[in-house]
PDB file of C-alpha atoms and ligand atoms in Angstrom:
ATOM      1  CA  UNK A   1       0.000   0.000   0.000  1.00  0.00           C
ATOM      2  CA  UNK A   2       1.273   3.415  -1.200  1.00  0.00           C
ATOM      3  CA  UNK A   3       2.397   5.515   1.804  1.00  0.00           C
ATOM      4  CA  UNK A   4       2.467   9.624   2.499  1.00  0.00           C
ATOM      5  CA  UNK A   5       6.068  10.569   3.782  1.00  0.00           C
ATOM      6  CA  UNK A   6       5.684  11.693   7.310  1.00  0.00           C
ATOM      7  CA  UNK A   7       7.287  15.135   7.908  1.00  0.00           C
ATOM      8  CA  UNK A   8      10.395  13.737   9.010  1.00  0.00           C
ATOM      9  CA  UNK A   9      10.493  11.707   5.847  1.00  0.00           C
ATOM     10  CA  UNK A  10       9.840  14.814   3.486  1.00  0.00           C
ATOM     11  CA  UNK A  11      12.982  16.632   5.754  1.00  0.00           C
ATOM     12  CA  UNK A  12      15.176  13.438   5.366  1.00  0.00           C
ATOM     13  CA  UNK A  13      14.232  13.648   1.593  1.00  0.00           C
ATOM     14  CA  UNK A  14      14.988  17.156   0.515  1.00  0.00           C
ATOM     15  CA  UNK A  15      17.969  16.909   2.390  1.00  0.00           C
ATOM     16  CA  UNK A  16      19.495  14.306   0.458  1.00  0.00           C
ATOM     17  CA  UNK A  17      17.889  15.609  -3.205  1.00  0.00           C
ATOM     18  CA  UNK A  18      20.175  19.066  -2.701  1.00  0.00           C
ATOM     19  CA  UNK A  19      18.119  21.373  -5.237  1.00  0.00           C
ATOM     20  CA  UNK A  20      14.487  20.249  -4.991  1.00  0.00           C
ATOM     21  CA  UNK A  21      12.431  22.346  -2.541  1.00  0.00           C
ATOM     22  CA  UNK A  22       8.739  22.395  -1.008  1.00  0.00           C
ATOM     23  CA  UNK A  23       5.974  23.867  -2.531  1.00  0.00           C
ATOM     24  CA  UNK A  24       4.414  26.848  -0.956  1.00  0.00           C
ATOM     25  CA  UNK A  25       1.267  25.272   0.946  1.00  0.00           C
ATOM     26  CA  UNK A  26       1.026  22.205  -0.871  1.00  0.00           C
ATOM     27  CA  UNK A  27       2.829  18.918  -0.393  1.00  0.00           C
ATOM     28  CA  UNK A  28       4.706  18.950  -3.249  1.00  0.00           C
ATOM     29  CA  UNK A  29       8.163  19.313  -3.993  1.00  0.00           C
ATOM     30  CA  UNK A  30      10.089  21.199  -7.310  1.00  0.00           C
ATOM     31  CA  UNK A  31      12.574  22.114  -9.201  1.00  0.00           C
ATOM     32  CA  UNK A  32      13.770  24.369 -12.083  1.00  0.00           C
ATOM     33  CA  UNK A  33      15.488  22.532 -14.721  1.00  0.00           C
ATOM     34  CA  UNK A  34      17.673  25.162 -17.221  1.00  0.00           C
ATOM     35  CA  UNK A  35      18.861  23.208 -20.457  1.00  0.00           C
ATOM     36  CA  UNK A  36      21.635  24.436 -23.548  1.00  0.00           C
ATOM     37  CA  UNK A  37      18.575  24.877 -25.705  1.00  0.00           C
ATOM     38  CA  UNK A  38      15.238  23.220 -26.319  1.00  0.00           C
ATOM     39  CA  UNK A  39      16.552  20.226 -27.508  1.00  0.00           C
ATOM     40  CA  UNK A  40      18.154  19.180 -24.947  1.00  0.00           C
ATOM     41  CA  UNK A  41      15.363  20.212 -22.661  1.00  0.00           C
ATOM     42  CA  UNK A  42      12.624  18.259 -24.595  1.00  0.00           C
ATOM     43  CA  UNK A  43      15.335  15.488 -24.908  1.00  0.00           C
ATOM     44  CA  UNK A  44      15.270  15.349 -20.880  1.00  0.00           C
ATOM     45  CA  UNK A  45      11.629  15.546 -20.720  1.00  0.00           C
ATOM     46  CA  UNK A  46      11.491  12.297 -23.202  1.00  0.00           C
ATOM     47  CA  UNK A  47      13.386  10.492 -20.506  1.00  0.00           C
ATOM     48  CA  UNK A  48      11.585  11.660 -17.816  1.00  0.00           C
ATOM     49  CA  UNK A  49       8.018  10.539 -19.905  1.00  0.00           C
ATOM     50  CA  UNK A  50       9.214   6.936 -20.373  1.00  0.00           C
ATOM     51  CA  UNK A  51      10.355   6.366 -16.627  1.00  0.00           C
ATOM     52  CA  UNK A  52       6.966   8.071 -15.242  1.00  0.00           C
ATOM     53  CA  UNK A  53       4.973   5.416 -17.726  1.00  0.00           C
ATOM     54  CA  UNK A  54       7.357   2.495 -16.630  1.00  0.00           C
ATOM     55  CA  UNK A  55       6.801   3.375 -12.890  1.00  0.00           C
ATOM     56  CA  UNK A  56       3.293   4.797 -13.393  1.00  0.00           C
ATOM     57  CA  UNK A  57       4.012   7.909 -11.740  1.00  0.00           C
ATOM     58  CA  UNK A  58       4.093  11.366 -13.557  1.00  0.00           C
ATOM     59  CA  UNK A  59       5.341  14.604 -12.975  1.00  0.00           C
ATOM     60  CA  UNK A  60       3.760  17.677 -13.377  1.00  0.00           C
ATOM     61  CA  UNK A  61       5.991  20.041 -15.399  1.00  0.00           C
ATOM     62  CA  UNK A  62       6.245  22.888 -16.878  1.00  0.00           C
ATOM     63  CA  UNK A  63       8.661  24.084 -20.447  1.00  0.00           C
ATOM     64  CA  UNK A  64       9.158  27.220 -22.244  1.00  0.00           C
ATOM     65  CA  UNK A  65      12.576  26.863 -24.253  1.00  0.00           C
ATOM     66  CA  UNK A  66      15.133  25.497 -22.689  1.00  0.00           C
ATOM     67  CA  UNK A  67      13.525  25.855 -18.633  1.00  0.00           C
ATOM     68  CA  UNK A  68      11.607  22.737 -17.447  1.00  0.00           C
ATOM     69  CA  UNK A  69       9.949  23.430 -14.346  1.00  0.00           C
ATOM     70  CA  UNK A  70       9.359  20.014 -12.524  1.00  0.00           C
ATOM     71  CA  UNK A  71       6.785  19.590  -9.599  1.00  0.00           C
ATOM     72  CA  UNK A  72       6.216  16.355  -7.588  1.00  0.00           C
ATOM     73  CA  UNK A  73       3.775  15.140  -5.939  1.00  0.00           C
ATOM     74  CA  UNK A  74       1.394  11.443  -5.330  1.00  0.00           C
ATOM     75  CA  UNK A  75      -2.378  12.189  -6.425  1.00  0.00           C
ATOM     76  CA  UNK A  76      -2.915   9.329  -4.930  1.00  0.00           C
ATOM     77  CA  UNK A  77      -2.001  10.171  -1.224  1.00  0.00           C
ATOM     78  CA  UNK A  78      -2.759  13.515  -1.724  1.00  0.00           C
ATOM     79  CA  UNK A  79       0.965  14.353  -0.786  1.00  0.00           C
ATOM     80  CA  UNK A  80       3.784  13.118  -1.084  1.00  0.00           C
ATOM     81  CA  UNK A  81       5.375   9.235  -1.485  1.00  0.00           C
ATOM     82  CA  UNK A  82       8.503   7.541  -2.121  1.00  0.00           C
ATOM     83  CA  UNK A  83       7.686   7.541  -5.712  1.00  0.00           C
ATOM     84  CA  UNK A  84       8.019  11.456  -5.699  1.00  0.00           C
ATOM     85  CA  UNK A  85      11.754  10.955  -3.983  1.00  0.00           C
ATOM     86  CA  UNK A  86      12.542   8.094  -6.650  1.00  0.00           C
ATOM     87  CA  UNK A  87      11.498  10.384  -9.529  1.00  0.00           C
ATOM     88  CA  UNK A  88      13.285  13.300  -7.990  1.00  0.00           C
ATOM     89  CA  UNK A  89      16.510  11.122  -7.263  1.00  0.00           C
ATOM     90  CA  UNK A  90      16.259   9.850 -11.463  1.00  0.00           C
ATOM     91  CA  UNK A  91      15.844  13.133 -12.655  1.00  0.00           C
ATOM     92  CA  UNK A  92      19.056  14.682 -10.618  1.00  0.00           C
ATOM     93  CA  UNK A  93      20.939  11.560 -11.920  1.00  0.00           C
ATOM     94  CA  UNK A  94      20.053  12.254 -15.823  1.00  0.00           C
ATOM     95  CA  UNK A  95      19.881  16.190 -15.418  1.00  0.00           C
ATOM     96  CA  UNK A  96      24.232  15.882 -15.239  1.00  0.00           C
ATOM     97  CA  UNK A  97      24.635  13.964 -18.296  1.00  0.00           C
TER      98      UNK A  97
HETATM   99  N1  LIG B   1       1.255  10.185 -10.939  1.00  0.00           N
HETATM  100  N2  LIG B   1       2.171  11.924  -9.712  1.00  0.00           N
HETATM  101  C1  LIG B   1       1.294  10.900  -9.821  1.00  0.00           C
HETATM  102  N3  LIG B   1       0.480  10.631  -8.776  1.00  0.00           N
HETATM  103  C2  LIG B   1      -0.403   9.602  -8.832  1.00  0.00           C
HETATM  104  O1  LIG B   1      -1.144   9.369  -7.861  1.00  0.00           O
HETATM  105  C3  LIG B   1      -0.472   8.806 -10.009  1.00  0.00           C
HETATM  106  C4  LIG B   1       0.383   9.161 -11.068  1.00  0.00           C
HETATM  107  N4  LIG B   1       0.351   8.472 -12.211  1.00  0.00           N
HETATM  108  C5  LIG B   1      -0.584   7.381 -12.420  1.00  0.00           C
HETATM  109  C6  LIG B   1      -1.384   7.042 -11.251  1.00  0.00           C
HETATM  110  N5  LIG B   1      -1.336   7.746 -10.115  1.00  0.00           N
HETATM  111  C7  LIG B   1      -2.272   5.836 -11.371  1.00  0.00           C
HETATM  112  O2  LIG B   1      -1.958   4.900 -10.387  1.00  0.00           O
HETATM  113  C8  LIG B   1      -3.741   6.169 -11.193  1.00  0.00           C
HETATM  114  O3  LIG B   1      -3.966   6.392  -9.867  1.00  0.00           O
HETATM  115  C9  LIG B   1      -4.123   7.326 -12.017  1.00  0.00           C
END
């Protein structure tokens, strides 16, 4: 059964994803993405779409050129999960590459 983080959970978390923060008076967390152009942020996005269908979890995001403005959260809980922290933790790993 899909659980919400706790609050000490959702600390723990953004702690160890570095640039993803809390969304004002939701529980959600984000992050702004900045890419070399808009292929390479559309090319990032792709990756991101075929994980979130694999794992049945998808973000909600936003792109104009080459920004990609990434917020997190698990309809399903109405907050957040460990599915949020696994997509966050995938997207820092690919974002470097
Ligand atoms: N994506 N972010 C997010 N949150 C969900 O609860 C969710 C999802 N993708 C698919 C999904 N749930 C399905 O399990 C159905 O509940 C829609």
């Amino acid at each position: 059964m899909l659980q919400k983080l706790t609050a000490q959970e959702q600390a723990e978390a953004l702690t160890q994803l570095k640039d993803w923060s809390l969304v004002d008076g939701r529980e959600a967390i984000k992050r702004t993405l900045i890419f070399k152009d808009f292929n390479a942020a559309f090319g990032f996005m792709t990756r991101v779409a075929l994980y979130a269908d694999k794992h049945d979890h998808h973000p909600e995001w936003f792109n104009v050129y080459n920004r990609v403005e990434v917020t997190l959260a698990t309809h399903d809980v109405q907050g957040l999960s460990i599915r949020d922290v696994k997509l966050a933790t995938f997207i820092n790993e690919i974002y470097h590459q």
